Coordinates of C-alpha atoms in Angstrom, one line a residue:
X1 CA -61.1 28.4 -148.7
X2 CA -60.4 31.9 -150.2
X3 CA -57.0 31.4 -151.7
X4 CA -57.6 28.7 -154.3
X5 CA -55.4 27.6 -157.1
X6 CA -57.5 29.8 -159.5
X7 CA -57.3 32.8 -157.2
X8 CA -53.6 32.5 -156.9
X9 CA -53.2 32.3 -160.7
X10 CA -55.3 35.4 -161.1
X11 CA -53.1 37.2 -158.6
X12 CA -50.0 36.2 -160.4
X13 CA -51.4 37.8 -163.5
X14 CA -52.3 40.9 -161.5
X15 CA -48.8 41.1 -160.1
X16 CA -47.2 40.6 -163.5
X17 CA -49.3 43.2 -165.3
X18 CA -49.4 45.7 -162.5
X19 CA -52.4 47.8 -161.5
X20 CA -53.8 49.1 -164.8
X21 CA -56.4 51.3 -163.1
X22 CA -55.0 52.1 -159.7
X23 CA -56.4 54.5 -157.3
X24 CA -53.4 56.2 -155.6
X25 CA -55.1 58.8 -153.4
X26 CA -54.3 56.7 -150.3
X27 CA -50.8 55.6 -151.3
X28 CA -49.0 53.5 -150.4
X29 CA -52.4 51.7 -150.1
X30 CA -53.6 51.0 -153.7
X31 CA -57.0 49.9 -155.0
X32 CA -57.9 48.6 -158.5
X33 CA -61.6 48.7 -159.3
X34 CA -61.2 45.5 -161.4
X35 CA -60.4 43.6 -158.3
X36 CA -62.9 44.3 -155.5
X37 CA -62.1 42.9 -152.2
X38 CA -58.3 43.5 -152.6
X39 CA -56.2 46.3 -151.2
X40 CA -52.4 46.5 -151.8
X41 CA -49.6 47.9 -149.8
X42 CA -47.3 49.0 -152.6
X43 CA -44.5 51.0 -151.2
X44 CA -42.8 52.1 -148.0
X45 CA -44.7 52.2 -144.7
X46 CA -44.8 55.8 -143.3
X47 CA -46.6 57.6 -140.5
X48 CA -49.8 58.0 -142.7
X49 CA -50.0 54.4 -144.0
X50 CA -52.4 53.0 -141.3
X51 CA -54.7 56.0 -141.6
X52 CA -54.7 55.6 -145.3
X53 CA -55.6 51.9 -144.9
X54 CA -58.6 53.0 -142.9
X55 CA -59.6 55.6 -145.4
X56 CA -59.3 53.1 -148.3
X57 CA -61.5 50.6 -146.4
X58 CA -64.1 53.3 -145.8
X59 CA -64.2 54.1 -149.5
X60 CA -63.6 50.8 -151.2
X61 CA -64.8 48.3 -148.5
X62 CA -63.1 45.9 -146.2
X63 CA -60.7 43.7 -148.1
X64 CA -60.6 39.9 -147.9
X65 CA -57.1 40.0 -149.2
X66 CA -54.1 42.4 -148.7
X67 CA -51.4 42.2 -151.3
X68 CA -47.9 43.3 -150.3
X69 CA -44.8 44.7 -152.1
X70 CA -42.8 46.9 -149.7
X71 CA -39.3 47.4 -148.4
X72 CA -40.7 48.1 -144.9
X73 CA -40.7 51.4 -143.0
X74 CA -41.9 52.6 -139.7
X75 CA -42.3 49.8 -137.1
X76 CA -45.2 51.4 -135.1
X77 CA -47.3 52.1 -138.3
X78 CA -46.7 48.5 -139.5
X79 CA -47.7 47.0 -136.2
X80 CA -50.9 49.1 -136.1
X81 CA -51.8 48.1 -139.7
X82 CA -51.0 44.4 -138.9
X83 CA -53.4 44.4 -136.0
X84 CA -56.0 46.0 -138.2
X85 CA -55.5 43.4 -140.9
X86 CA -56.0 40.6 -138.4
X87 CA -59.0 42.2 -136.8
X88 CA -60.9 42.3 -140.1
X89 CA -59.9 38.6 -140.8
X90 CA -58.1 39.4 -144.1
X91 CA -55.6 37.1 -145.8
X92 CA -52.2 38.3 -147.0
X93 CA -50.3 37.6 -150.2
X94 CA -46.9 38.4 -151.6
X95 CA -47.0 38.0 -155.4
X96 CA -44.3 36.3 -157.3
X97 CA -41.5 38.7 -158.3
X98 CA -42.6 41.0 -155.4
X99 CA -41.1 41.3 -152.0
X100 CA -42.1 42.1 -148.4
X101 CA -39.2 43.1 -146.1
X102 CA -38.5 44.4 -142.7
X103 CA -41.6 46.0 -141.1
X104 CA -43.8 44.9 -144.1
X105 CA -43.3 41.3 -142.7
X106 CA -45.4 42.3 -139.6
X107 CA -48.4 43.0 -141.9
X108 CA -47.9 39.8 -143.8
X109 CA -47.8 37.7 -140.6
X110 CA -51.2 39.2 -139.6
X111 CA -53.0 37.4 -142.4
X112 CA -55.3 34.6 -141.4
X113 CA -54.2 32.8 -144.5
X114 CA -50.6 33.8 -145.5
X115 CA -49.2 33.1 -148.9
X116 CA -45.6 34.3 -149.7
X117 CA -45.0 33.4 -153.3
X118 CA -42.5 36.3 -153.5
X119 CA -39.6 37.1 -151.2
X120 CA -40.2 37.5 -147.4
X121 CA -37.4 39.1 -145.5
X122 CA -36.9 39.9 -141.8
X123 CA -34.2 41.5 -139.6
X124 CA -33.6 43.4 -136.4
X125 CA -35.4 46.7 -136.0
X126 CA -33.7 50.0 -135.8
X127 CA -34.9 52.6 -133.3
X128 CA -35.9 55.9 -134.8
X129 CA -34.4 57.8 -131.8
X130 CA -31.4 55.5 -131.6
X131 CA -31.6 55.0 -127.8
X132 CA -31.7 51.6 -126.2
X133 CA -34.9 52.2 -124.1
X134 CA -37.1 53.0 -127.1
X135 CA -35.6 50.0 -129.0
X136 CA -36.5 47.7 -126.1
X137 CA -40.1 49.0 -126.1
X138 CA -40.3 48.4 -129.9
X139 CA -39.1 44.8 -129.5
X140 CA -41.6 44.1 -126.7
X141 CA -44.4 45.5 -129.0
X142 CA -43.2 43.3 -131.8
X143 CA -43.1 40.1 -129.7
X144 CA -46.5 40.9 -128.2
X145 CA -48.1 41.4 -131.6
X146 CA -46.5 38.5 -133.4
X147 CA -47.3 36.1 -130.6
X148 CA -51.0 36.8 -131.4
X149 CA -50.3 35.8 -135.0
X150 CA -48.7 32.4 -134.2
X151 CA -45.3 33.4 -135.7
X152 CA -43.0 30.5 -134.9
X153 CA -40.2 31.1 -132.3
X154 CA -37.5 29.9 -134.7
X155 CA -38.5 32.6 -137.1
X156 CA -38.4 35.2 -134.4
X157 CA -35.0 34.1 -133.4
X158 CA -33.8 34.4 -137.1
X159 CA -35.3 37.9 -137.2
X160 CA -33.7 39.2 -134.0
X161 CA -30.3 37.6 -134.9
X162 CA -30.1 39.3 -138.3
X163 CA -28.3 42.7 -138.1
X164 CA -30.4 45.7 -139.1
X165 CA -28.2 46.4 -142.2
X166 CA -28.7 42.8 -143.4
X167 CA -31.8 40.8 -144.5
X168 CA -32.8 37.2 -143.7
X169 CA -34.7 35.9 -146.7
X170 CA -36.8 32.9 -146.0
X171 CA -36.2 29.9 -148.3
X172 CA -39.1 28.1 -149.9
X173 CA -38.7 25.2 -147.4
X174 CA -38.8 27.6 -144.5
X175 CA -41.9 29.3 -145.8
X176 CA -43.6 25.9 -146.1
X177 CA -42.4 24.8 -142.6
X178 CA -43.6 28.0 -141.0
X179 CA -47.1 28.0 -142.8
X180 CA -46.2 31.0 -144.9
X181 CA -47.3 29.4 -148.2
X182 CA -51.0 28.7 -148.8
X183 CA -50.4 26.6 -151.9
X184 CA -48.8 26.7 -155.3
X185 CA -50.6 26.9 -158.7
X186 CA -51.4 23.4 -159.8
X187 CA -50.2 22.2 -163.2
X188 CA -51.0 19.0 -165.1
X189 CA -47.5 17.8 -164.4
X190 CA -47.6 18.4 -160.7
X191 CA -51.2 18.1 -159.5
X192 CA -51.5 17.8 -155.7
X193 CA -52.5 14.4 -154.4
X194 CA -56.0 13.9 -152.9
X195 CA -54.2 13.5 -149.5
X196 CA -52.4 16.8 -149.9
X197 CA -55.7 18.6 -150.9
X198 CA -57.5 17.0 -147.9
X199 CA -54.8 18.2 -145.5
X200 CA -55.0 21.8 -146.8
X201 CA -58.8 21.6 -146.7
X202 CA -58.7 20.8 -143.0
X203 CA -55.9 23.3 -142.4
X204 CA -58.0 26.0 -144.0
X205 CA -61.0 24.9 -142.0
X206 CA -59.2 25.8 -138.8
X207 CA -57.9 29.0 -140.3
X208 CA -61.4 30.0 -141.2
X209 CA -62.8 29.1 -137.8
X210 CA -60.1 31.4 -136.3
X211 CA -61.5 34.5 -138.0
X212 CA -64.1 36.9 -136.6
X213 CA -67.6 35.4 -136.2
X214 CA -69.1 37.3 -139.1
X215 CA -66.6 35.7 -141.5
X216 CA -65.9 32.4 -139.6
X217 CA -69.5 31.1 -139.5
X218 CA -70.3 31.4 -143.2
X219 CA -66.9 30.2 -144.4
X220 CA -66.8 27.1 -142.2
X221 CA -70.5 26.2 -142.8
X222 CA -69.8 26.1 -146.5
X223 CA -67.4 23.2 -145.8
X224 CA -70.1 20.9 -144.4
X225 CA -72.4 18.4 -146.1
X226 CA -76.2 18.8 -145.7
X227 CA -76.1 15.8 -143.3
X228 CA -73.2 15.3 -140.9
X229 CA -72.2 12.8 -138.3
X230 CA -71.4 15.4 -135.7
X231 CA -69.7 14.1 -132.5
X232 CA -71.8 10.9 -132.5
X233 CA -75.1 12.4 -133.6
X234 CA -76.6 12.9 -137.1
X235 CA -77.0 16.6 -137.6
X236 CA -78.5 18.6 -140.5
X237 CA -76.5 21.5 -141.7
X238 CA -78.9 23.8 -139.9
X239 CA -78.2 22.0 -136.6
X240 CA -74.4 22.3 -137.2
X241 CA -75.0 26.0 -137.8
X242 CA -76.8 26.4 -134.5
X243 CA -74.1 24.5 -132.6
X244 CA -71.3 26.6 -134.1
X245 CA -73.2 29.9 -133.7
X246 CA -73.7 29.1 -130.0
X247 CA -70.0 28.2 -129.5
X248 CA -69.0 31.3 -131.4
X249 CA -71.2 33.6 -129.3
X250 CA -69.6 32.1 -126.1
X251 CA -66.1 32.3 -127.4
X252 CA -65.9 35.1 -130.0
X253 CA -62.1 35.2 -130.0
X254 CA -60.5 32.0 -131.3
X255 CA -57.2 30.8 -132.6
X256 CA -57.0 27.2 -134.0
X257 CA -53.9 25.7 -135.6
X258 CA -53.5 22.2 -137.0
X259 CA -50.3 20.5 -135.8
X260 CA -49.0 19.2 -139.2
X261 CA -46.6 16.5 -138.0
X262 CA -49.5 14.8 -136.1
X263 CA -51.8 14.5 -139.0
X264 CA -52.5 11.3 -140.9
X265 CA -54.5 11.4 -144.2
X266 CA -55.8 8.5 -146.4
X267 CA -58.2 8.6 -149.3
X268 CA -60.2 6.3 -151.5
X269 CA -62.2 7.1 -154.6
X270 CA -65.1 8.6 -152.5
X271 CA -63.7 9.8 -149.2
X272 CA -60.7 11.2 -147.4
X273 CA -60.0 10.5 -143.8
X274 CA -58.0 13.0 -141.7
X275 CA -56.9 12.5 -138.1
X276 CA -54.6 14.6 -136.0
X277 CA -54.1 17.2 -133.3
X278 CA -54.6 20.9 -133.2
X279 CA -53.8 23.7 -130.7
X280 CA -56.7 26.0 -129.7
X281 CA -57.3 29.1 -127.7
X282 CA -60.8 30.5 -127.1
X283 CA -61.7 33.6 -125.2
X284 CA -64.8 35.5 -124.4
X285 CA -62.9 38.7 -124.5
X286 CA -63.1 39.1 -120.7
X287 CA -59.8 38.9 -118.8
X288 CA -59.4 35.4 -117.3
X289 CA -62.3 33.9 -119.2
X290 CA -60.5 31.7 -121.8
X291 CA -59.9 28.1 -122.7
X292 CA -56.7 26.7 -124.3
X293 CA -55.1 23.3 -125.0
X294 CA -54.5 20.6 -127.5
X295 CA -57.3 18.5 -129.0
X296 CA -57.6 15.5 -131.4
X297 CA -59.9 15.6 -134.4
X298 CA -60.9 13.1 -137.0
X299 CA -63.0 14.1 -140.0
X300 CA -64.3 12.2 -143.0
X301 CA -64.4 14.3 -146.2
X302 CA -66.6 13.6 -149.2
X303 CA -64.6 14.2 -152.3
X304 CA -66.0 16.7 -154.8
X305 CA -63.4 17.0 -157.5
X306 CA -60.4 18.9 -155.9
X307 CA -62.5 20.0 -153.0
X308 CA -64.5 18.3 -150.2
X309 CA -67.4 18.4 -147.8
X310 CA -67.3 17.3 -144.2
X311 CA -69.6 14.4 -143.6
X312 CA -68.2 13.3 -140.2
X313 CA -66.5 15.2 -137.4
X314 CA -65.4 13.7 -134.1
X315 CA -62.8 14.6 -131.5
X316 CA -61.8 15.1 -127.9
X317 CA -59.6 17.4 -125.8
X318 CA -56.1 15.9 -125.2
X319 CA -54.6 18.5 -122.8
X320 CA -55.7 21.7 -121.3
X321 CA -53.5 24.7 -120.4

């Protein structure tokens, strides 16, 4: 789980103090040497933004997190950057007191884990040329891209219904409903319950497993105990690793999403028990070679403070599409 309460707090501090040592050579892509693994889109998206994002990655490394504060800009550049953000398996974050509007939202939606603590705003696009045909092409490009990012249909409807000279700002409840908030900073007065933490742990497990193999395998394996009851058999962590590596090699492109309203969670002092359904799509990358449907999972989590380790995993396919 990359976006933890501590990480979020650190990012709040970063957002409030600004980039004290920014490298602006690839503006609007900004890098601060104090925060390796983070790139920021800080400004309008123009025709050179995607190229500058690539240049920044070449010099500073592939980010695990992309911070956003932008009024938007060119649709095509934003879509290209969004697809690149998803391909590297990065998370996206809008800091408190910052905002991500219009085309910037496409980049935010690309995050494997998305956390909008600041404002997130969407509206209709405007065609650069002003003609209907190019506008329709842009809309089809947006729908094609955002469908790959599991953007809810209700949010797409709100976006396309909002005139281009207005802005639809998502409420806090909408961001939670649409999985646009990864978690708030915990305080002694409002500490999340063990059940809430367990739910987010499993949700992040599926988000991690949806990333490219080089990232997905190490991230998910860190979530398992040394010994696991794995679909009816007792596995060592090494055996779980072999099983998951074999599956990942067969299906390198995966998208898994926990269906929140189907999930039941209960905890005692030692364990949390999570049961529910998830949607999945797995593909080999060859046209026509894919598997999709809904499955049921039940996991037992060994409590470790505010985190967990998976000690039992079992499930079955419910429906295939």
